[in-house]
Amino acid sequence: AESCTLLDVEATMQETRAIQKHFFKKREYLLERLKALNVLVDTEPQGGFYVWANLSELPAPINDGMNFFDEGLKEKVITVPGMFFDVNPDRKRFVRRYQNYSRVSFGPEMEILELGMDAIERVINKF
């Protein structure tokens, strides 16, 4: 019987470590670029491939996740406004908890991530 690579524990662990190393490199790149652009990260991601970016230190109007998203579209980059993650079905809150946040992904390949961060830098530099 032939050995199945998927069932080989060592091969599986080697692949897992390679993926973790690859994503860690992109995570660190994104965190460094955001910090250099004065975008805060309250808690660094411990899993997944997203950074919860705090835009509150950026100048108005791009300190708001929706405005940041709109300006990003002009530079062909997509971020996800934090308000989309606020579960508030009855709209009872007057202040949106995540209004000054945006979710930024480091999932794409490094070349695309670099292009996206260059676009985010252009957005911030306009203001």
CSV table of N, CA and C in Angstrom, one decimal:
chain,number,residue,atom,x,y,z
A,1,ALA,N,0.8,-1.2,0.0
A,1,ALA,CA,0.0,0.0,0.0
A,1,ALA,C,0.9,1.2,0.0
A,2,GLU,N,0.5,2.2,-0.8
A,2,GLU,CA,1.2,3.5,-0.9
A,2,GLU,C,0.9,4.3,0.3
A,3,SER,N,1.9,5.1,0.7
A,3,SER,CA,1.8,6.0,1.8
A,3,SER,C,1.0,7.3,1.4
A,4,CYS,N,0.0,7.7,2.2
A,4,CYS,CA,-0.8,8.9,1.9
A,4,CYS,C,-0.1,10.1,2.6
A,5,THR,N,0.3,11.1,1.8
A,5,THR,CA,0.9,12.3,2.4
A,5,THR,C,0.0,13.0,3.4
A,6,LEU,N,-1.3,13.0,3.2
A,6,LEU,CA,-2.2,13.6,4.1
A,6,LEU,C,-2.2,13.0,5.5
A,7,LEU,N,-1.9,11.7,5.5
A,7,LEU,CA,-2.0,11.0,6.7
A,7,LEU,C,-0.6,10.9,7.4
A,8,ASP,N,0.4,11.4,6.7
A,8,ASP,CA,1.8,11.4,7.3
A,8,ASP,C,1.9,12.6,8.2
A,9,VAL,N,2.0,12.3,9.5
A,9,VAL,CA,2.0,13.3,10.5
A,9,VAL,C,3.2,14.3,10.3
A,10,GLU,N,4.3,13.8,10.0
A,10,GLU,CA,5.5,14.7,9.8
A,10,GLU,C,5.3,15.6,8.6
A,11,ALA,N,4.8,15.1,7.5
A,11,ALA,CA,4.5,15.9,6.3
A,11,ALA,C,3.5,16.9,6.6
A,12,THR,N,2.4,16.6,7.3
A,12,THR,CA,1.4,17.5,7.7
A,12,THR,C,1.9,18.6,8.6
A,13,MET,N,2.7,18.3,9.6
A,13,MET,CA,3.3,19.3,10.5
A,13,MET,C,4.2,20.2,9.7
A,14,GLN,N,5.0,19.7,8.8
A,14,GLN,CA,5.9,20.5,8.0
A,14,GLN,C,5.1,21.5,7.2
A,15,GLU,N,4.1,21.0,6.6
A,15,GLU,CA,3.2,21.9,5.8
A,15,GLU,C,2.6,23.0,6.7
A,16,THR,N,2.1,22.6,7.8
A,16,THR,CA,1.5,23.5,8.8
A,16,THR,C,2.5,24.6,9.2
A,17,ARG,N,3.7,24.2,9.5
A,17,ARG,CA,4.7,25.2,9.9
A,17,ARG,C,5.0,26.1,8.8
A,18,ALA,N,5.1,25.6,7.5
A,18,ALA,CA,5.4,26.5,6.4
A,18,ALA,C,4.3,27.5,6.2
A,19,ILE,N,3.0,27.1,6.3
A,19,ILE,CA,1.9,28.0,6.2
A,19,ILE,C,1.9,29.1,7.3
A,20,GLN,N,2.2,28.7,8.5
A,20,GLN,CA,2.3,29.6,9.7
A,20,GLN,C,3.4,30.6,9.5
A,21,LYS,N,4.5,30.2,9.0
A,21,LYS,CA,5.7,31.1,8.7
A,21,LYS,C,5.3,32.1,7.7
A,22,HIS,N,4.7,31.6,6.6
A,22,HIS,CA,4.3,32.5,5.5
A,22,HIS,C,3.3,33.6,6.0
A,23,PHE,N,2.3,33.2,6.7
A,23,PHE,CA,1.3,34.2,7.2
A,23,PHE,C,1.9,35.1,8.3
A,24,PHE,N,2.8,34.6,9.1
A,24,PHE,CA,3.4,35.4,10.1
A,24,PHE,C,4.2,36.5,9.4
A,25,LYS,N,4.9,36.2,8.4
A,25,LYS,CA,5.7,37.2,7.6
A,25,LYS,C,4.8,38.3,7.1
A,26,LYS,N,3.6,37.9,6.5
A,26,LYS,CA,2.7,38.9,6.0
A,26,LYS,C,2.0,39.7,7.1
A,27,ARG,N,1.7,39.0,8.2
A,27,ARG,CA,1.2,39.7,9.4
A,27,ARG,C,2.1,40.8,9.9
A,28,GLU,N,3.4,40.4,10.1
A,28,GLU,CA,4.4,41.4,10.6
A,28,GLU,C,4.5,42.5,9.6
A,29,TYR,N,4.5,42.3,8.3
A,29,TYR,CA,4.6,43.3,7.3
A,29,TYR,C,3.4,44.3,7.4
A,30,LEU,N,2.2,43.8,7.5
A,30,LEU,CA,1.1,44.6,7.7
A,30,LEU,C,1.1,45.4,8.9
A,31,LEU,N,1.4,44.8,10.0
A,31,LEU,CA,1.5,45.6,11.3
A,31,LEU,C,2.5,46.7,11.3
A,32,GLU,N,3.7,46.4,10.6
A,32,GLU,CA,4.7,47.5,10.5
A,32,GLU,C,4.3,48.6,9.6
A,33,ARG,N,3.6,48.3,8.5
A,33,ARG,CA,3.2,49.3,7.6
A,33,ARG,C,2.1,50.2,8.3
A,34,LEU,N,1.1,49.5,9.0
A,34,LEU,CA,0.1,50.3,9.6
A,34,LEU,C,0.6,51.2,10.7
A,35,LYS,N,1.6,50.7,11.5
A,35,LYS,CA,2.2,51.5,12.5
A,35,LYS,C,2.9,52.7,12.0
A,36,ALA,N,3.6,52.5,10.9
A,36,ALA,CA,4.3,53.7,10.2
A,36,ALA,C,3.3,54.7,9.7
A,37,LEU,N,2.1,54.3,9.4
A,37,LEU,CA,1.0,55.2,8.9
A,37,LEU,C,0.1,55.8,10.0
A,38,ASN,N,0.5,55.5,11.3
A,38,ASN,CA,-0.2,56.0,12.4
A,38,ASN,C,-1.6,55.4,12.6
A,39,VAL,N,-1.7,54.2,12.1
A,39,VAL,CA,-2.9,53.4,12.3
A,39,VAL,C,-2.6,52.5,13.5
A,40,LEU,N,-3.5,52.6,14.5
A,40,LEU,CA,-3.3,51.8,15.7
A,40,LEU,C,-3.8,50.4,15.6
A,41,VAL,N,-3.2,49.5,16.3
A,41,VAL,CA,-3.8,48.1,16.4
A,41,VAL,C,-3.8,47.8,17.9
A,42,ASP,N,-5.0,47.8,18.4
A,42,ASP,CA,-5.2,47.7,19.8
A,42,ASP,C,-4.8,46.3,20.3
A,43,THR,N,-5.1,45.3,19.5
A,43,THR,CA,-4.7,43.9,19.8
A,43,THR,C,-4.2,43.2,18.6
A,44,GLU,N,-3.0,42.8,18.6
A,44,GLU,CA,-2.4,42.1,17.4
A,44,GLU,C,-3.1,40.7,17.2
A,45,PRO,N,-3.4,40.4,15.9
A,45,PRO,CA,-4.1,39.1,15.7
A,45,PRO,C,-3.3,37.9,16.1
A,46,GLN,N,-3.9,37.0,16.7
A,46,GLN,CA,-3.3,35.7,17.2
A,46,GLN,C,-3.7,34.5,16.3
A,47,GLY,N,-4.6,34.8,15.4
A,47,GLY,CA,-5.1,33.7,14.5
A,47,GLY,C,-5.8,34.4,13.3
A,48,GLY,N,-6.2,33.7,12.4
A,48,GLY,CA,-6.9,34.3,11.2
A,48,GLY,C,-5.9,35.1,10.4
A,49,PHE,N,-6.4,35.9,9.5
A,49,PHE,CA,-5.6,36.7,8.6
A,49,PHE,C,-6.1,38.1,8.5
A,50,TYR,N,-6.6,38.7,9.6
A,50,TYR,CA,-7.1,40.0,9.6
A,50,TYR,C,-6.5,40.8,10.7
A,51,VAL,N,-6.4,42.2,10.5
A,51,VAL,CA,-6.0,43.1,11.5
A,51,VAL,C,-7.2,44.0,11.8
A,52,TRP,N,-7.5,44.2,13.0
A,52,TRP,CA,-8.6,45.1,13.4
A,52,TRP,C,-7.9,46.5,13.6
A,53,ALA,N,-8.0,47.4,12.6
A,53,ALA,CA,-7.3,48.6,12.6
A,53,ALA,C,-8.1,49.7,13.3
A,54,ASN,N,-7.4,50.4,14.2
A,54,ASN,CA,-8.1,51.6,14.9
A,54,ASN,C,-7.6,52.8,14.2
A,55,LEU,N,-8.6,53.5,13.5
A,55,LEU,CA,-8.3,54.6,12.7
A,55,LEU,C,-8.4,56.0,13.4
A,56,SER,N,-8.6,55.9,14.7
A,56,SER,CA,-9.0,57.1,15.5
A,56,SER,C,-7.9,58.2,15.5
A,57,GLU,N,-6.6,57.8,15.3
A,57,GLU,CA,-5.6,58.8,15.2
A,57,GLU,C,-5.4,59.5,13.9
A,58,LEU,N,-6.1,59.0,12.9
A,58,LEU,CA,-6.0,59.6,11.5
A,58,LEU,C,-6.8,60.8,11.5
A,59,PRO,N,-6.5,61.7,10.5
A,59,PRO,CA,-7.3,63.0,10.4
A,59,PRO,C,-8.7,62.7,9.9
A,60,ALA,N,-9.7,63.5,10.3
A,60,ALA,CA,-11.0,63.4,9.7
A,60,ALA,C,-10.9,63.8,8.2
A,61,PRO,N,-11.7,63.2,7.4
A,61,PRO,CA,-12.8,62.2,7.7
A,61,PRO,C,-12.4,60.8,7.6
A,62,ILE,N,-11.1,60.5,7.4
A,62,ILE,CA,-10.7,59.1,7.2
A,62,ILE,C,-10.5,58.3,8.5
A,63,ASN,N,-10.8,59.0,9.7
A,63,ASN,CA,-10.7,58.3,11.0
A,63,ASN,C,-12.0,57.5,11.2
A,64,ASP,N,-12.9,57.5,10.2
A,64,ASP,CA,-14.2,56.8,10.3
A,64,ASP,C,-14.1,55.6,9.3
A,65,GLY,N,-14.4,54.4,9.7
A,65,GLY,CA,-14.2,53.2,8.9
A,65,GLY,C,-14.9,53.3,7.5
A,66,MET,N,-16.1,53.9,7.5
A,66,MET,CA,-16.9,54.0,6.2
A,66,MET,C,-16.2,55.0,5.3
A,67,ASN,N,-15.8,56.1,5.8
A,67,ASN,CA,-15.1,57.1,5.0
A,67,ASN,C,-13.7,56.5,4.5
A,68,PHE,N,-13.0,55.8,5.4
A,68,PHE,CA,-11.8,55.2,5.0
A,68,PHE,C,-12.0,54.2,3.8
A,69,PHE,N,-13.1,53.4,4.0
A,69,PHE,CA,-13.5,52.5,2.9
A,69,PHE,C,-13.7,53.2,1.6
A,70,ASP,N,-14.5,54.3,1.6
A,70,ASP,CA,-14.9,55.1,0.4
A,70,ASP,C,-13.6,55.6,-0.2
A,71,GLU,N,-12.7,56.2,0.6
A,71,GLU,CA,-11.5,56.8,0.0
A,71,GLU,C,-10.6,55.7,-0.5
A,72,GLY,N,-10.6,54.5,0.1
A,72,GLY,CA,-9.8,53.4,-0.4
A,72,GLY,C,-10.3,52.9,-1.8
A,73,LEU,N,-11.6,52.9,-2.0
A,73,LEU,CA,-12.1,52.5,-3.3
A,73,LEU,C,-11.5,53.4,-4.4
A,74,LYS,N,-11.3,54.7,-4.1
A,74,LYS,CA,-10.7,55.6,-5.1
A,74,LYS,C,-9.3,55.1,-5.5
A,75,GLU,N,-8.6,54.4,-4.6
A,75,GLU,CA,-7.3,53.9,-4.8
A,75,GLU,C,-7.2,52.4,-5.1
A,76,LYS,N,-8.4,51.9,-5.4
A,76,LYS,CA,-8.6,50.5,-5.7
A,76,LYS,C,-8.1,49.5,-4.6
A,77,VAL,N,-8.4,49.9,-3.4
A,77,VAL,CA,-8.1,49.0,-2.2
A,77,VAL,C,-9.4,48.8,-1.4
A,78,ILE,N,-9.7,47.7,-0.9
A,78,ILE,CA,-10.9,47.4,-0.1
A,78,ILE,C,-10.5,47.1,1.3
A,79,THR,N,-11.1,47.8,2.3
A,79,THR,CA,-11.1,47.5,3.7
A,79,THR,C,-12.5,47.3,4.1
A,80,VAL,N,-12.7,46.7,5.3
A,80,VAL,CA,-14.1,46.5,5.7
A,80,VAL,C,-14.4,47.4,6.9
A,81,PRO,N,-15.3,48.4,6.8
A,81,PRO,CA,-15.6,49.2,7.9
A,81,PRO,C,-16.0,48.5,9.2
A,82,GLY,N,-15.5,48.9,10.3
A,82,GLY,CA,-15.8,48.3,11.5
A,82,GLY,C,-17.3,48.2,11.9
A,83,MET,N,-18.0,49.2,11.5
A,83,MET,CA,-19.5,49.2,11.8
A,83,MET,C,-20.2,48.0,11.3
A,84,PHE,N,-19.7,47.3,10.3
A,84,PHE,CA,-20.3,46.1,9.8
A,84,PHE,C,-20.2,44.9,10.7
A,85,PHE,N,-19.4,45.1,11.8
A,85,PHE,CA,-19.2,44.0,12.8
A,85,PHE,C,-19.9,44.3,14.1
A,86,ASP,N,-20.6,45.4,14.1
A,86,ASP,CA,-21.4,45.8,15.3
A,86,ASP,C,-22.8,45.2,15.3
A,87,VAL,N,-23.0,44.2,16.1
A,87,VAL,CA,-24.3,43.6,16.2
A,87,VAL,C,-25.2,44.4,17.0
A,88,ASN,N,-26.1,45.1,16.4
A,88,ASN,CA,-27.0,46.1,17.1
A,88,ASN,C,-28.3,46.1,16.3
A,89,PRO,N,-29.0,45.0,16.3
A,89,PRO,CA,-30.2,44.9,15.4
A,89,PRO,C,-31.3,45.9,15.7
A,90,ASP,N,-31.4,46.4,16.9
A,90,ASP,CA,-32.5,47.3,17.2
A,90,ASP,C,-32.0,48.8,17.1
A,91,ARG,N,-30.8,49.0,16.8
A,91,ARG,CA,-30.2,50.4,16.6
A,91,ARG,C,-30.5,51.2,17.9
A,92,LYS,N,-30.3,50.6,19.1
A,92,LYS,CA,-30.6,51.3,20.3
A,92,LYS,C,-29.4,52.1,20.8
A,93,ARG,N,-28.2,51.8,20.3
A,93,ARG,CA,-27.0,52.6,20.6
A,93,ARG,C,-27.0,53.8,19.7
A,94,PHE,N,-26.7,54.9,20.3
A,94,PHE,CA,-26.5,56.2,19.6
A,94,PHE,C,-25.1,56.3,19.0
A,95,VAL,N,-24.2,55.7,19.7
A,95,VAL,CA,-22.8,55.8,19.3
A,95,VAL,C,-22.4,54.5,18.7
A,96,ARG,N,-21.8,54.5,17.5
A,96,ARG,CA,-21.4,53.2,16.9
A,96,ARG,C,-20.0,52.8,17.5
A,97,ARG,N,-20.0,51.7,18.2
A,97,ARG,CA,-18.8,51.2,18.9
A,97,ARG,C,-17.6,51.1,17.9
A,98,TYR,N,-17.8,50.7,16.7
A,98,TYR,CA,-16.7,50.3,15.8
A,98,TYR,C,-16.6,51.3,14.7
A,99,GLN,N,-17.1,52.5,14.9
A,99,GLN,CA,-17.1,53.5,13.8
A,99,GLN,C,-15.7,53.9,13.4
A,100,ASN,N,-14.7,53.9,14.3
A,100,ASN,CA,-13.4,54.3,14.0
A,100,ASN,C,-12.5,53.1,13.7
A,101,TYR,N,-13.1,52.0,13.3
A,101,TYR,CA,-12.3,50.8,13.0
A,101,TYR,C,-12.5,50.3,11.6
A,102,SER,N,-11.5,49.5,11.2
A,102,SER,CA,-11.6,48.9,9.9
A,102,SER,C,-10.9,47.6,9.9
A,103,ARG,N,-11.3,46.6,9.2
A,103,ARG,CA,-10.7,45.3,9.1
A,103,ARG,C,-9.8,45.2,7.9
A,104,VAL,N,-8.6,44.9,8.0
A,104,VAL,CA,-7.6,44.8,6.9
A,104,VAL,C,-7.1,43.4,6.9
A,105,SER,N,-7.1,42.8,5.7
A,105,SER,CA,-6.7,41.4,5.6
A,105,SER,C,-5.2,41.3,5.1
A,106,PHE,N,-4.5,40.3,5.7
A,106,PHE,CA,-3.2,40.0,5.2
A,106,PHE,C,-3.2,38.6,4.5
A,107,GLY,N,-4.4,38.2,4.0
A,107,GLY,CA,-4.6,37.0,3.4
A,107,GLY,C,-4.0,36.9,1.9
A,108,PRO,N,-4.1,38.0,1.2
A,108,PRO,CA,-3.6,37.9,-0.2
A,108,PRO,C,-2.1,37.6,-0.3
A,109,GLU,N,-1.6,37.2,-1.5
A,109,GLU,CA,-0.2,37.0,-1.6
A,109,GLU,C,0.5,38.3,-1.4
A,110,MET,N,1.8,38.2,-1.0
A,110,MET,CA,2.6,39.3,-0.6
A,110,MET,C,2.6,40.5,-1.6
A,111,GLU,N,2.7,40.2,-2.9
A,111,GLU,CA,2.8,41.2,-3.9
A,111,GLU,C,1.5,42.0,-3.9
A,112,ILE,N,0.3,41.4,-3.7
A,112,ILE,CA,-1.0,42.1,-3.7
A,112,ILE,C,-1.1,42.8,-2.4
A,113,LEU,N,-0.6,42.3,-1.3
A,113,LEU,CA,-0.6,42.9,0.0
A,113,LEU,C,0.2,44.2,0.0
A,114,GLU,N,1.3,44.2,-0.7
A,114,GLU,CA,2.2,45.4,-0.8
A,114,GLU,C,1.5,46.4,-1.6
A,115,LEU,N,0.8,46.0,-2.7
A,115,LEU,CA,0.1,47.0,-3.5
A,115,LEU,C,-1.1,47.6,-2.7
A,116,GLY,N,-1.8,46.8,-1.9
A,116,GLY,CA,-2.8,47.3,-1.1
A,116,GLY,C,-2.4,48.3,-0.1
A,117,MET,N,-1.2,47.9,0.6
A,117,MET,CA,-0.7,48.9,1.6
A,117,MET,C,-0.2,50.2,1.0
A,118,ASP,N,0.3,50.1,-0.2
A,118,ASP,CA,0.7,51.3,-1.0
A,118,ASP,C,-0.5,52.2,-1.2
A,119,ALA,N,-1.6,51.5,-1.6
A,119,ALA,CA,-2.9,52.3,-1.8
A,119,ALA,C,-3.4,52.9,-0.5
A,120,ILE,N,-3.3,52.1,0.6
A,120,ILE,CA,-3.7,52.7,1.9
A,120,ILE,C,-2.9,53.9,2.2
A,121,GLU,N,-1.6,53.8,2.0
A,121,GLU,CA,-0.7,54.9,2.3
A,121,GLU,C,-1.0,56.1,1.4
A,122,ARG,N,-1.4,55.9,0.2
A,122,ARG,CA,-1.9,57.1,-0.7
A,122,ARG,C,-3.1,57.7,-0.1
A,123,VAL,N,-4.1,56.9,0.4
A,123,VAL,CA,-5.3,57.4,1.0
A,123,VAL,C,-4.9,58.3,2.2
A,124,ILE,N,-4.1,57.8,3.1
A,124,ILE,CA,-3.7,58.5,4.3
A,124,ILE,C,-3.0,59.8,3.9
A,125,ASN,N,-2.1,59.7,3.0
A,125,ASN,CA,-1.3,60.9,2.6
A,125,ASN,C,-2.1,62.0,2.0
A,126,LYS,N,-3.3,61.7,1.4
A,126,LYS,CA,-4.1,62.7,0.9
A,126,LYS,C,-4.7,63.7,2.0
A,127,PHE,N,-4.7,63.1,3.2
A,127,PHE,CA,-5.3,63.9,4.3
A,127,PHE,C,-4.2,64.3,5.3
